[in-house]
XYZ file of C-alpha atoms in Angstrom:
355
model
C -7.181 -62.235 15.337
C -3.748 -63.559 13.931
C -0.761 -61.394 12.717
C -1.309 -62.438 9.189
C -5.068 -61.708 9.047
C -4.341 -58.475 10.353
C -1.685 -57.301 8.306
C -3.727 -58.282 5.167
C -6.838 -56.220 6.756
C -4.526 -53.278 7.400
C -3.162 -53.523 4.007
C -6.480 -53.998 2.222
C -7.553 -50.936 4.054
C -4.966 -48.994 3.148
C -5.296 -49.878 -0.544
C -9.514 -49.246 -0.387
C -8.829 -45.641 0.841
C -6.469 -44.629 -1.690
C -8.664 -45.924 -4.333
C -11.610 -44.644 -2.531
C -9.760 -40.834 -3.128
C -9.729 -41.414 -7.013
C -12.931 -41.975 -7.196
C -14.991 -38.589 -8.506
C -11.370 -36.644 -9.386
C -10.688 -36.122 -12.959
C -7.435 -34.650 -14.012
C -7.931 -30.659 -14.856
C -6.331 -30.057 -18.453
C -3.289 -27.937 -18.728
C -1.583 -26.695 -21.896
C 1.739 -24.979 -20.789
C 4.818 -27.491 -20.147
C 7.888 -25.925 -18.637
C 9.809 -23.389 -20.982
C 13.613 -22.491 -20.595
C 14.567 -19.369 -18.154
C 13.800 -16.457 -20.012
C 16.319 -14.096 -18.642
C 20.094 -14.852 -17.350
C 21.413 -12.600 -15.231
C 23.632 -9.887 -17.139
C 26.437 -7.464 -15.117
C 25.249 -3.668 -14.101
C 26.603 -1.025 -16.204
C 26.285 2.276 -14.138
C 29.471 4.197 -12.950
C 26.557 6.091 -10.515
C 23.980 4.754 -8.598
C 21.209 6.531 -6.346
C 20.620 4.078 -3.864
C 17.308 4.065 -1.845
C 16.855 1.500 1.504
C 13.564 0.964 2.498
C 13.783 -1.338 5.711
C 11.862 -2.728 8.439
C 13.170 -1.208 11.559
C 11.802 -3.734 13.635
C 14.147 -6.373 12.281
C 17.241 -7.414 13.575
C 20.141 -6.692 11.381
C 18.608 -3.356 10.074
C 21.041 -1.357 11.462
C 24.257 -3.527 10.691
C 22.617 -3.150 6.895
C 22.177 0.614 6.950
C 26.134 0.769 7.915
C 27.438 -1.844 5.121
C 25.265 -0.028 2.620
C 26.423 3.534 3.557
C 30.318 2.556 3.822
C 30.253 0.664 0.599
C 28.321 4.183 -0.965
C 30.981 6.133 0.295
C 34.223 4.220 -0.556
C 32.033 3.756 -4.265
C 32.119 7.653 -4.579
C 28.229 7.629 -4.873
C 25.652 9.941 -3.837
C 24.823 9.565 -0.501
C 22.139 6.858 0.150
C 18.710 7.332 0.951
C 17.174 5.593 3.911
C 13.135 5.288 4.229
C 11.570 3.200 7.344
C 8.258 1.241 6.526
C 5.352 1.354 9.289
C 2.891 -0.920 10.763
C 0.539 1.140 8.554
C 2.652 0.798 5.061
C 5.162 -2.146 4.700
C 6.743 -0.657 1.834
C 4.414 0.856 -0.797
C 4.484 4.252 -0.444
C 8.035 4.366 0.241
C 8.852 2.556 -2.904
C 6.862 4.950 -4.810
C 8.848 7.561 -3.312
C 11.859 6.021 -4.238
C 10.852 6.116 -7.680
C 10.383 10.036 -7.643
C 13.923 10.729 -6.337
C 14.809 8.753 -9.226
C 16.458 5.604 -7.299
C 19.058 3.530 -9.482
C 18.161 0.512 -7.028
C 15.749 -0.367 -4.304
C 17.398 -2.137 -1.731
C 14.619 -3.997 0.551
C 15.284 -4.757 4.280
C 12.719 -7.096 5.540
C 10.712 -10.452 5.016
C 8.502 -11.379 2.374
C 5.500 -9.107 3.177
C 8.011 -6.057 2.636
C 9.687 -7.253 -0.468
C 5.872 -8.123 -1.837
C 4.748 -4.340 -1.284
C 8.206 -2.720 -2.880
C 7.922 -5.125 -5.961
C 4.228 -4.645 -6.268
C 5.206 -0.881 -6.795
C 8.236 -1.507 -8.918
C 6.553 -3.941 -11.380
C 7.161 -2.773 -15.110
C 9.291 0.330 -14.076
C 12.862 -1.219 -15.016
C 13.962 -0.193 -11.630
C 15.766 -2.922 -9.927
C 14.878 -4.396 -6.655
C 17.655 -5.833 -4.440
C 16.994 -8.363 -0.865
C 18.308 -8.318 2.447
C 16.717 -10.831 3.779
C 15.460 -10.040 7.504
C 12.383 -11.720 8.030
C 10.819 -15.300 9.068
C 10.860 -17.263 5.645
C 12.826 -15.099 3.155
C 10.888 -17.307 0.423
C 11.998 -14.924 -2.594
C 15.844 -14.401 -1.476
C 16.098 -18.198 -1.036
C 14.632 -18.969 -4.374
C 17.138 -16.408 -5.858
C 20.008 -18.310 -4.459
C 20.880 -15.689 -2.112
C 22.264 -16.539 1.765
C 19.661 -15.256 4.143
C 22.502 -15.796 6.550
C 24.908 -13.321 5.268
C 23.979 -9.627 5.476
C 27.610 -8.347 3.930
C 27.271 -10.454 0.716
C 23.547 -9.681 0.040
C 24.555 -5.697 0.405
C 27.489 -6.259 -1.936
C 25.180 -8.187 -4.361
C 22.501 -5.193 -3.974
C 25.169 -2.833 -5.060
C 27.582 -4.371 -7.310
C 25.886 -7.886 -8.598
C 24.110 -9.021 -11.690
C 20.424 -8.712 -12.324
C 17.526 -10.752 -14.011
C 13.869 -10.498 -14.689
C 11.753 -12.577 -12.957
C 7.697 -13.497 -13.107
C 5.175 -11.714 -10.704
C 1.737 -13.118 -9.754
C -1.517 -10.704 -9.723
C -4.565 -12.226 -7.440
C -8.003 -10.397 -7.639
C -10.177 -11.334 -4.547
C -13.888 -10.673 -4.508
C -16.060 -11.614 -1.498
C -19.520 -12.449 -2.815
C -20.659 -12.021 0.797
C -19.472 -8.337 1.523
C -19.072 -7.232 -1.864
C -15.465 -6.358 -0.814
C -12.994 -6.596 -4.332
C -9.153 -6.199 -3.809
C -6.191 -6.895 -6.217
C -2.740 -8.204 -4.764
C 0.581 -8.950 -6.569
C 2.555 -11.896 -4.895
C 6.151 -12.804 -5.698
C 6.321 -16.413 -4.183
C 3.062 -18.132 -3.312
C -0.428 -16.932 -2.728
C -3.189 -19.476 -2.026
C -6.621 -20.182 -0.561
C -8.107 -22.456 2.269
C -5.813 -24.096 4.883
C -2.386 -22.622 3.784
C -4.505 -19.418 4.642
C -5.836 -20.192 8.252
C -2.551 -21.460 8.686
C -0.833 -18.032 7.851
C -3.929 -16.187 9.576
C -3.319 -18.563 12.866
C 0.779 -18.561 13.108
C 1.475 -17.406 16.845
C 3.545 -14.120 16.260
C 5.479 -14.970 19.442
C 6.658 -18.159 18.499
C 7.870 -16.617 15.074
C 10.060 -14.635 16.988
C 12.055 -17.714 19.171
C 11.494 -20.481 16.455
C 11.010 -18.885 13.087
C 9.677 -20.680 10.398
C 9.145 -23.533 12.331
C 6.024 -21.453 13.493
C 4.004 -22.304 10.647
C 4.744 -25.859 11.220
C 2.975 -25.876 14.244
C -0.071 -23.917 13.317
C -0.026 -26.273 10.465
C -0.834 -29.296 12.674
C -3.629 -27.801 14.493
C -5.388 -27.234 11.358
C -4.467 -30.403 9.685
C -8.070 -31.913 10.755
C -10.895 -30.055 8.925
C -13.528 -30.879 6.368
C -12.136 -30.240 2.578
C -13.949 -27.496 0.825
C -15.873 -27.591 -2.485
C -14.396 -25.162 -5.031
C -14.993 -24.770 -9.114
C -11.373 -24.302 -10.549
C -10.845 -23.295 -14.426
C -7.208 -23.255 -15.749
C -6.563 -21.515 -18.486
C -9.269 -21.406 -20.996
C -10.595 -25.035 -20.704
C -13.662 -25.642 -18.706
C -14.200 -25.534 -14.963
C -14.383 -28.679 -12.542
C -15.580 -29.113 -9.267
C -12.962 -30.598 -6.642
C -12.939 -31.087 -2.785
C -9.858 -29.393 -1.502
C -8.037 -28.348 1.564
C -5.649 -25.937 0.011
C -5.097 -24.784 -3.459
C -2.106 -22.346 -4.519
C -0.934 -20.717 -6.933
C 3.436 -21.155 -6.904
C 5.715 -18.200 -8.461
C 8.686 -20.691 -7.008
C 8.807 -23.607 -5.553
C 11.778 -23.609 -2.538
C 10.555 -23.235 1.015
C 12.710 -23.173 3.951
C 14.888 -25.881 5.363
C 15.637 -26.569 1.462
C 12.478 -28.166 0.787
C 11.636 -28.057 -3.235
C 7.784 -27.952 -2.244
C 7.049 -27.400 -6.387
C 9.624 -29.610 -8.144
C 11.368 -27.562 -10.972
C 9.108 -24.623 -10.507
C 10.934 -21.606 -12.369
C 10.677 -17.815 -11.381
C 10.695 -16.706 -14.978
C 9.131 -19.118 -17.082
C 6.017 -16.999 -17.650
C 3.230 -19.699 -16.194
C 2.435 -20.457 -12.548
C 2.398 -23.596 -11.037
C -0.515 -24.917 -9.492
C -0.900 -27.180 -6.327
C -4.262 -28.825 -5.543
C -3.709 -30.355 -1.890
C -6.908 -32.742 -1.038
C -6.067 -34.874 1.448
C -9.009 -35.739 3.888
C -7.258 -38.220 6.646
C -3.894 -38.618 8.545
C -2.920 -41.699 5.932
C -3.515 -38.851 3.028
C -1.460 -36.043 4.836
C 1.738 -38.683 5.355
C 1.538 -39.888 1.729
C 1.850 -36.338 0.631
C 4.610 -35.231 3.120
C 6.449 -37.981 1.690
C 6.030 -37.169 -1.503
C 7.262 -33.464 -0.786
C 10.141 -34.530 1.155
C 11.673 -37.232 -0.785
C 10.648 -35.977 -4.697
C 9.123 -39.358 -5.201
C 7.913 -39.481 -8.480
C 4.441 -41.305 -7.744
C 1.582 -39.348 -8.645
C -0.924 -39.247 -5.406
C -4.461 -38.211 -5.487
C -3.591 -36.108 -2.319
C -1.610 -33.713 -4.231
C -1.429 -32.421 -8.039
C 0.749 -30.316 -9.632
C -0.390 -28.261 -12.578
C 0.725 -25.375 -14.686
C -1.097 -21.813 -16.198
C -0.962 -18.710 -16.819
C -5.070 -17.864 -15.610
C -6.975 -18.935 -13.623
C -10.151 -18.805 -11.715
C -11.638 -20.218 -8.302
C -14.961 -19.985 -6.976
C -16.254 -21.235 -3.835
C -19.882 -20.981 -2.241
C -19.130 -19.755 1.209
C -15.789 -17.559 1.827
C -12.093 -19.302 1.949
C -9.450 -17.412 3.515
C -6.682 -16.258 1.129
C -2.952 -15.610 1.848
C -0.303 -13.793 -0.456
C 3.393 -14.190 0.433
C 2.032 -15.439 3.897
C 0.251 -12.567 4.568
C -3.658 -12.626 5.136
C -5.702 -11.201 2.319
C -8.893 -11.831 3.446
C -11.940 -14.002 2.753
C -12.848 -14.819 -0.898
C -15.515 -16.534 -3.029
C -14.021 -15.762 -5.895
C -10.076 -15.644 -6.754
C -9.045 -15.099 -10.371
C -4.688 -15.137 -10.196
C -2.616 -14.610 -13.860
C 1.104 -14.005 -14.338
C 3.025 -11.299 -14.930
C 6.148 -12.533 -17.072
C 9.090 -10.531 -16.608
C 7.747 -8.023 -14.243
C 10.304 -7.065 -11.992
C 13.912 -6.769 -12.218
C 15.999 -8.078 -9.343
C 19.847 -7.692 -8.481
C 21.370 -11.379 -7.984
C 24.961 -13.099 -7.917
C 26.717 -13.853 -10.788
C 25.977 -16.869 -12.554
C 27.990 -20.087 -11.007
C 28.590 -18.116 -7.973
C 25.455 -17.997 -5.745
C 25.626 -16.145 -2.713
């Protein structure tokens, strides 16, 4: 076959593949546009603070953080800090409740996104500020708050003497119609169902220890091939629509490791969630989606859609895996997601001076 004819055939195949991907796909309605940032950082006005440090003792840097907190609190002539270790059975829920019992003025969290999420879930709507010493693999909330995930000393200073602001939290209710199991979880970064949850479930822990967040890429490659799942999606009070998807993700913020802006323009305090519907069914679709995410081009693609919603419901016939901030949260046939505006008070760097 002459080269010119071969090129024409390949181009035609690509055009047809993209065109057929559009067939049967109707755009979900959305009512919410991006609002302005809801809360600006403000300076702390406390002469003394009772500091509680909840930390994962298995994380590198935990001891250094303890030492720096102790020295800084001593120099400030504040009450001695209270240290609480998380356990394999409890990533921070009971410890955060105990911190509220001792009337902590700030709860500092040393660990990964799972520990941060557990503490934040308990501190919601209490007006007790949470500060973060990022010691995990992804440290996504810390990254989205412009904290330097490599500088423990700087984060300790922000935790004790920085500014603070309110941010949103997400809430996901999970029901498994097969087993009857029902659970409710708060999330701070990204929750989801489908392939993203499968990847989180199947990421090798040993590999995470050696290469960090890149371990998720290895699991992602292994799960790239697979069938799309039929789901019913309802945004706010709009009519439900049927879609065939690989993943549906609910983002409170959009910055990923490596500086990847997965949800362009997402704000952590705008009172809405960014919903990402991912539906590639071939290598070409995955390649197109990767190009859009990495290069931030404005062209719309049928393989990835972005929406904004305050409430949404997703239903499936058979149970689908779910995840919250990177942690497996069980199978579900019905997922109800909502946003909780200004739910958590967090410590951040001074404006125009990110850590």
